[in-house]
């Protein structure tokens, strides 16, 4: 259709859909958190959350909502903005790269296609300045 009235049926799936919607994103987030906890470069940042299960559950839900909202889903993100969420952590660029690598590894494990991986990478890259050295 040329006039765009049929965009809903003709449009490509959103990134949210390509990541498996809420269920797929929740499963990706769970695997990413576990991978971070086993990554020797960044595990110190995440392991303390194991001792605070309620706080961990909140961070997990916020992260699911963050990626859902940012990829075209309907979720409302109610966590902190990125600079505030990482304030005082003084995250090094190397640590940021480990987080990105872990996420790419898990996207592979979930058989997310290359274009969608690039879309996620672009989002992560756009946030780098709000996360490193805050
Ligand atoms: C682009 C990459 C990143 C994104 C999109 C991201 C996203 C988030 C989100 C959405 C939250 C939840 C905030 C809230 O609940 O208010 C969070 C918390 C957290 N992030 Fe990140 N993050 C990134 C990189 C990093 C890096 C590189 C580290 C450290 C190596 C890190 C460590 C943490 C920790 C420890 C928390 C929990 C903070 C707390 O206990 O309140 N993040 N992040």
CSV table of C-alpha atoms and ligand atoms in Angstrom, one decimal:
chain,number,residue,atom,x,y,z
A,1,UNK,CA,0.0,0.0,0.0
A,2,UNK,CA,1.4,3.3,-1.0
A,3,UNK,CA,-0.6,5.7,1.2
A,4,UNK,CA,0.6,4.2,4.4
A,5,UNK,CA,-2.8,3.3,5.8
A,6,UNK,CA,-1.7,-0.3,6.1
A,7,UNK,CA,1.5,0.4,7.9
A,8,UNK,CA,0.6,-1.8,10.9
A,9,UNK,CA,0.3,-5.0,8.7
A,10,UNK,CA,3.2,-4.2,6.4
A,11,UNK,CA,5.6,-2.8,8.9
A,12,UNK,CA,8.6,-4.8,10.1
A,13,UNK,CA,8.4,-6.2,13.6
A,14,UNK,CA,9.7,-3.8,16.3
A,15,UNK,CA,12.9,-4.6,18.1
A,16,UNK,CA,10.7,-5.4,21.1
A,17,UNK,CA,9.0,-8.1,19.1
A,18,UNK,CA,12.3,-9.4,17.6
A,19,UNK,CA,13.7,-9.8,21.2
A,20,UNK,CA,10.8,-12.0,22.1
A,21,UNK,CA,8.5,-9.4,23.7
A,22,UNK,CA,8.3,-9.1,27.5
A,23,UNK,CA,8.9,-12.8,28.1
A,24,UNK,CA,12.0,-13.0,25.8
A,25,UNK,CA,13.5,-9.8,27.3
A,26,UNK,CA,12.9,-11.1,30.8
A,27,UNK,CA,14.7,-14.3,30.0
A,28,UNK,CA,17.6,-12.4,28.3
A,29,UNK,CA,17.9,-10.1,31.4
A,30,UNK,CA,18.0,-13.1,33.7
A,31,UNK,CA,20.8,-14.7,31.7
A,32,UNK,CA,22.7,-11.4,31.4
A,33,UNK,CA,22.6,-10.8,35.2
A,34,UNK,CA,23.9,-14.4,35.8
A,35,UNK,CA,26.6,-13.9,33.2
A,36,UNK,CA,27.7,-10.6,34.9
A,37,UNK,CA,27.9,-12.4,38.3
A,38,UNK,CA,30.2,-14.9,36.7
A,39,UNK,CA,32.4,-12.4,34.8
A,40,UNK,CA,35.6,-11.8,36.8
A,41,UNK,CA,36.0,-8.2,35.6
A,42,UNK,CA,32.6,-7.0,36.8
A,43,UNK,CA,31.2,-9.6,39.2
A,44,UNK,CA,32.1,-7.4,42.2
A,45,UNK,CA,29.6,-4.9,41.0
A,46,UNK,CA,26.7,-7.4,40.9
A,47,UNK,CA,27.4,-10.2,43.5
A,48,UNK,CA,26.4,-8.0,46.4
A,49,UNK,CA,22.9,-7.9,44.9
A,50,UNK,CA,22.6,-11.6,45.7
A,51,UNK,CA,22.5,-10.6,49.4
A,52,UNK,CA,19.6,-8.2,48.7
A,53,UNK,CA,17.0,-10.3,46.9
A,54,UNK,CA,14.2,-7.7,47.1
A,55,UNK,CA,16.5,-5.0,45.7
A,56,UNK,CA,17.8,-7.4,43.0
A,57,UNK,CA,14.2,-8.2,42.0
A,58,UNK,CA,13.5,-4.5,41.6
A,59,UNK,CA,16.7,-3.9,39.5
A,60,UNK,CA,15.7,-6.9,37.4
A,61,UNK,CA,12.2,-5.6,36.8
A,62,UNK,CA,13.5,-2.1,36.0
A,63,UNK,CA,16.0,-3.5,33.5
A,64,UNK,CA,13.2,-5.5,31.8
A,65,UNK,CA,11.0,-2.4,31.6
A,66,UNK,CA,14.0,-0.3,30.4
A,67,UNK,CA,14.7,-2.5,27.5
A,68,UNK,CA,11.1,-3.1,26.7
A,69,UNK,CA,10.3,0.6,26.6
A,70,UNK,CA,13.5,1.4,24.7
A,71,UNK,CA,12.8,-1.2,22.0
A,72,UNK,CA,9.2,-0.3,21.3
A,73,UNK,CA,7.2,-2.2,23.9
A,74,UNK,CA,4.4,-0.7,26.1
A,75,UNK,CA,6.2,-0.9,29.5
A,76,UNK,CA,6.7,2.2,31.6
A,77,UNK,CA,10.2,2.5,33.0
A,78,UNK,CA,10.1,3.7,36.6
A,79,UNK,CA,13.7,3.2,37.6
A,80,UNK,CA,16.4,5.9,37.8
A,81,UNK,CA,17.8,7.7,34.8
A,82,UNK,CA,21.0,6.2,33.6
A,83,UNK,CA,23.5,8.7,35.1
A,84,UNK,CA,21.7,8.6,38.5
A,85,UNK,CA,21.5,4.7,38.4
A,86,UNK,CA,25.3,4.5,38.0
A,87,UNK,CA,26.3,7.6,40.1
A,88,UNK,CA,29.2,7.1,42.4
A,89,UNK,CA,30.2,3.7,40.9
A,90,UNK,CA,33.0,5.3,38.8
A,91,UNK,CA,32.5,2.6,36.2
A,92,UNK,CA,35.6,2.1,33.9
A,93,UNK,CA,35.3,1.9,30.1
A,94,UNK,CA,36.6,-1.7,30.4
A,95,UNK,CA,33.7,-2.6,32.6
A,96,UNK,CA,31.3,-1.1,30.2
A,97,UNK,CA,32.8,-3.2,27.4
A,98,UNK,CA,32.4,-6.3,29.5
A,99,UNK,CA,28.7,-5.6,30.0
A,100,UNK,CA,28.2,-5.0,26.3
A,101,UNK,CA,30.1,-8.3,25.5
A,102,UNK,CA,28.0,-10.2,28.0
A,103,UNK,CA,24.8,-8.9,26.5
A,104,UNK,CA,26.0,-9.8,22.9
A,105,UNK,CA,26.9,-13.3,24.1
A,106,UNK,CA,23.4,-13.8,25.6
A,107,UNK,CA,21.7,-12.4,22.5
A,108,UNK,CA,23.6,-15.1,20.5
A,109,UNK,CA,22.5,-17.7,23.0
A,110,UNK,CA,18.9,-16.7,22.5
A,111,UNK,CA,19.4,-16.8,18.7
A,112,UNK,CA,18.7,-13.1,18.2
A,113,UNK,CA,19.4,-12.2,14.6
A,114,UNK,CA,22.4,-9.9,13.6
A,115,UNK,CA,20.3,-6.9,12.7
A,116,UNK,CA,18.6,-6.9,16.1
A,117,UNK,CA,22.0,-7.4,17.8
A,118,UNK,CA,23.2,-4.3,16.0
A,119,UNK,CA,20.1,-2.4,17.1
A,120,UNK,CA,20.7,-3.3,20.7
A,121,UNK,CA,24.4,-2.4,20.3
A,122,UNK,CA,23.5,1.0,19.0
A,123,UNK,CA,21.2,1.6,22.0
A,124,UNK,CA,23.9,0.5,24.4
A,125,UNK,CA,26.5,2.6,22.7
A,126,UNK,CA,24.3,5.7,22.9
A,127,UNK,CA,24.2,5.3,26.7
A,128,UNK,CA,27.9,4.9,27.3
A,129,UNK,CA,28.5,8.5,28.2
A,130,UNK,CA,25.7,8.3,30.9
A,131,UNK,CA,27.2,5.2,32.5
A,132,UNK,CA,31.0,5.4,32.4
A,133,UNK,CA,32.7,7.5,35.1
A,134,UNK,CA,29.5,8.7,36.8
B,1,LIG,C1,24.7,0.4,28.4
B,1,LIG,C2,24.9,-0.4,29.5
B,1,LIG,C3,24.0,-0.4,30.7
B,1,LIG,C4,22.6,-0.2,30.8
B,1,LIG,C5,21.6,0.0,29.7
B,1,LIG,C6,22.3,-0.3,32.3
B,1,LIG,C7,21.0,-0.3,32.8
B,1,LIG,C8,20.7,-0.3,34.1
B,1,LIG,C9,19.4,-0.2,34.7
B,1,LIG,C10,18.1,0.0,33.9
B,1,LIG,C11,19.5,-0.3,36.0
B,1,LIG,C12,18.4,-0.2,37.0
B,1,LIG,C13,18.3,1.1,37.6
B,1,LIG,C14,17.2,1.3,38.7
B,1,LIG,O1,16.6,0.3,39.1
B,1,LIG,O2,16.8,2.4,39.1
B,1,LIG,C15,20.9,-0.5,36.3
B,1,LIG,C16,21.4,-0.7,37.6
B,1,LIG,C17,22.7,-1.1,37.8
B,1,LIG,N1,23.8,-1.1,36.9
B,1,LIG,FE1,23.6,-0.8,35.0
B,1,LIG,N2,23.5,-0.5,32.9
B,1,LIG,C18,24.5,-0.5,32.0
B,1,LIG,C19,25.8,-0.7,32.3
B,1,LIG,C20,26.4,-1.0,33.6
B,1,LIG,C21,27.8,-1.3,33.9
B,1,LIG,C22,28.9,-1.2,32.8
B,1,LIG,C23,27.8,-1.6,35.2
B,1,LIG,C24,29.1,-2.0,36.0
B,1,LIG,C25,30.0,-2.8,35.5
B,1,LIG,C26,26.5,-1.5,35.7
B,1,LIG,C27,26.2,-1.8,37.0
B,1,LIG,C28,24.9,-1.6,37.6
B,1,LIG,C29,24.6,-1.9,38.9
B,1,LIG,C30,25.6,-2.5,40.0
B,1,LIG,C31,23.2,-1.6,39.1
B,1,LIG,C32,22.4,-1.7,40.4
B,1,LIG,C33,22.4,-0.4,41.1
B,1,LIG,C34,21.7,-0.4,42.4
B,1,LIG,O3,22.0,-1.4,43.2
B,1,LIG,O4,20.9,0.4,42.7
B,1,LIG,N3,25.6,-1.1,34.7
B,1,LIG,N4,21.6,-0.5,35.1
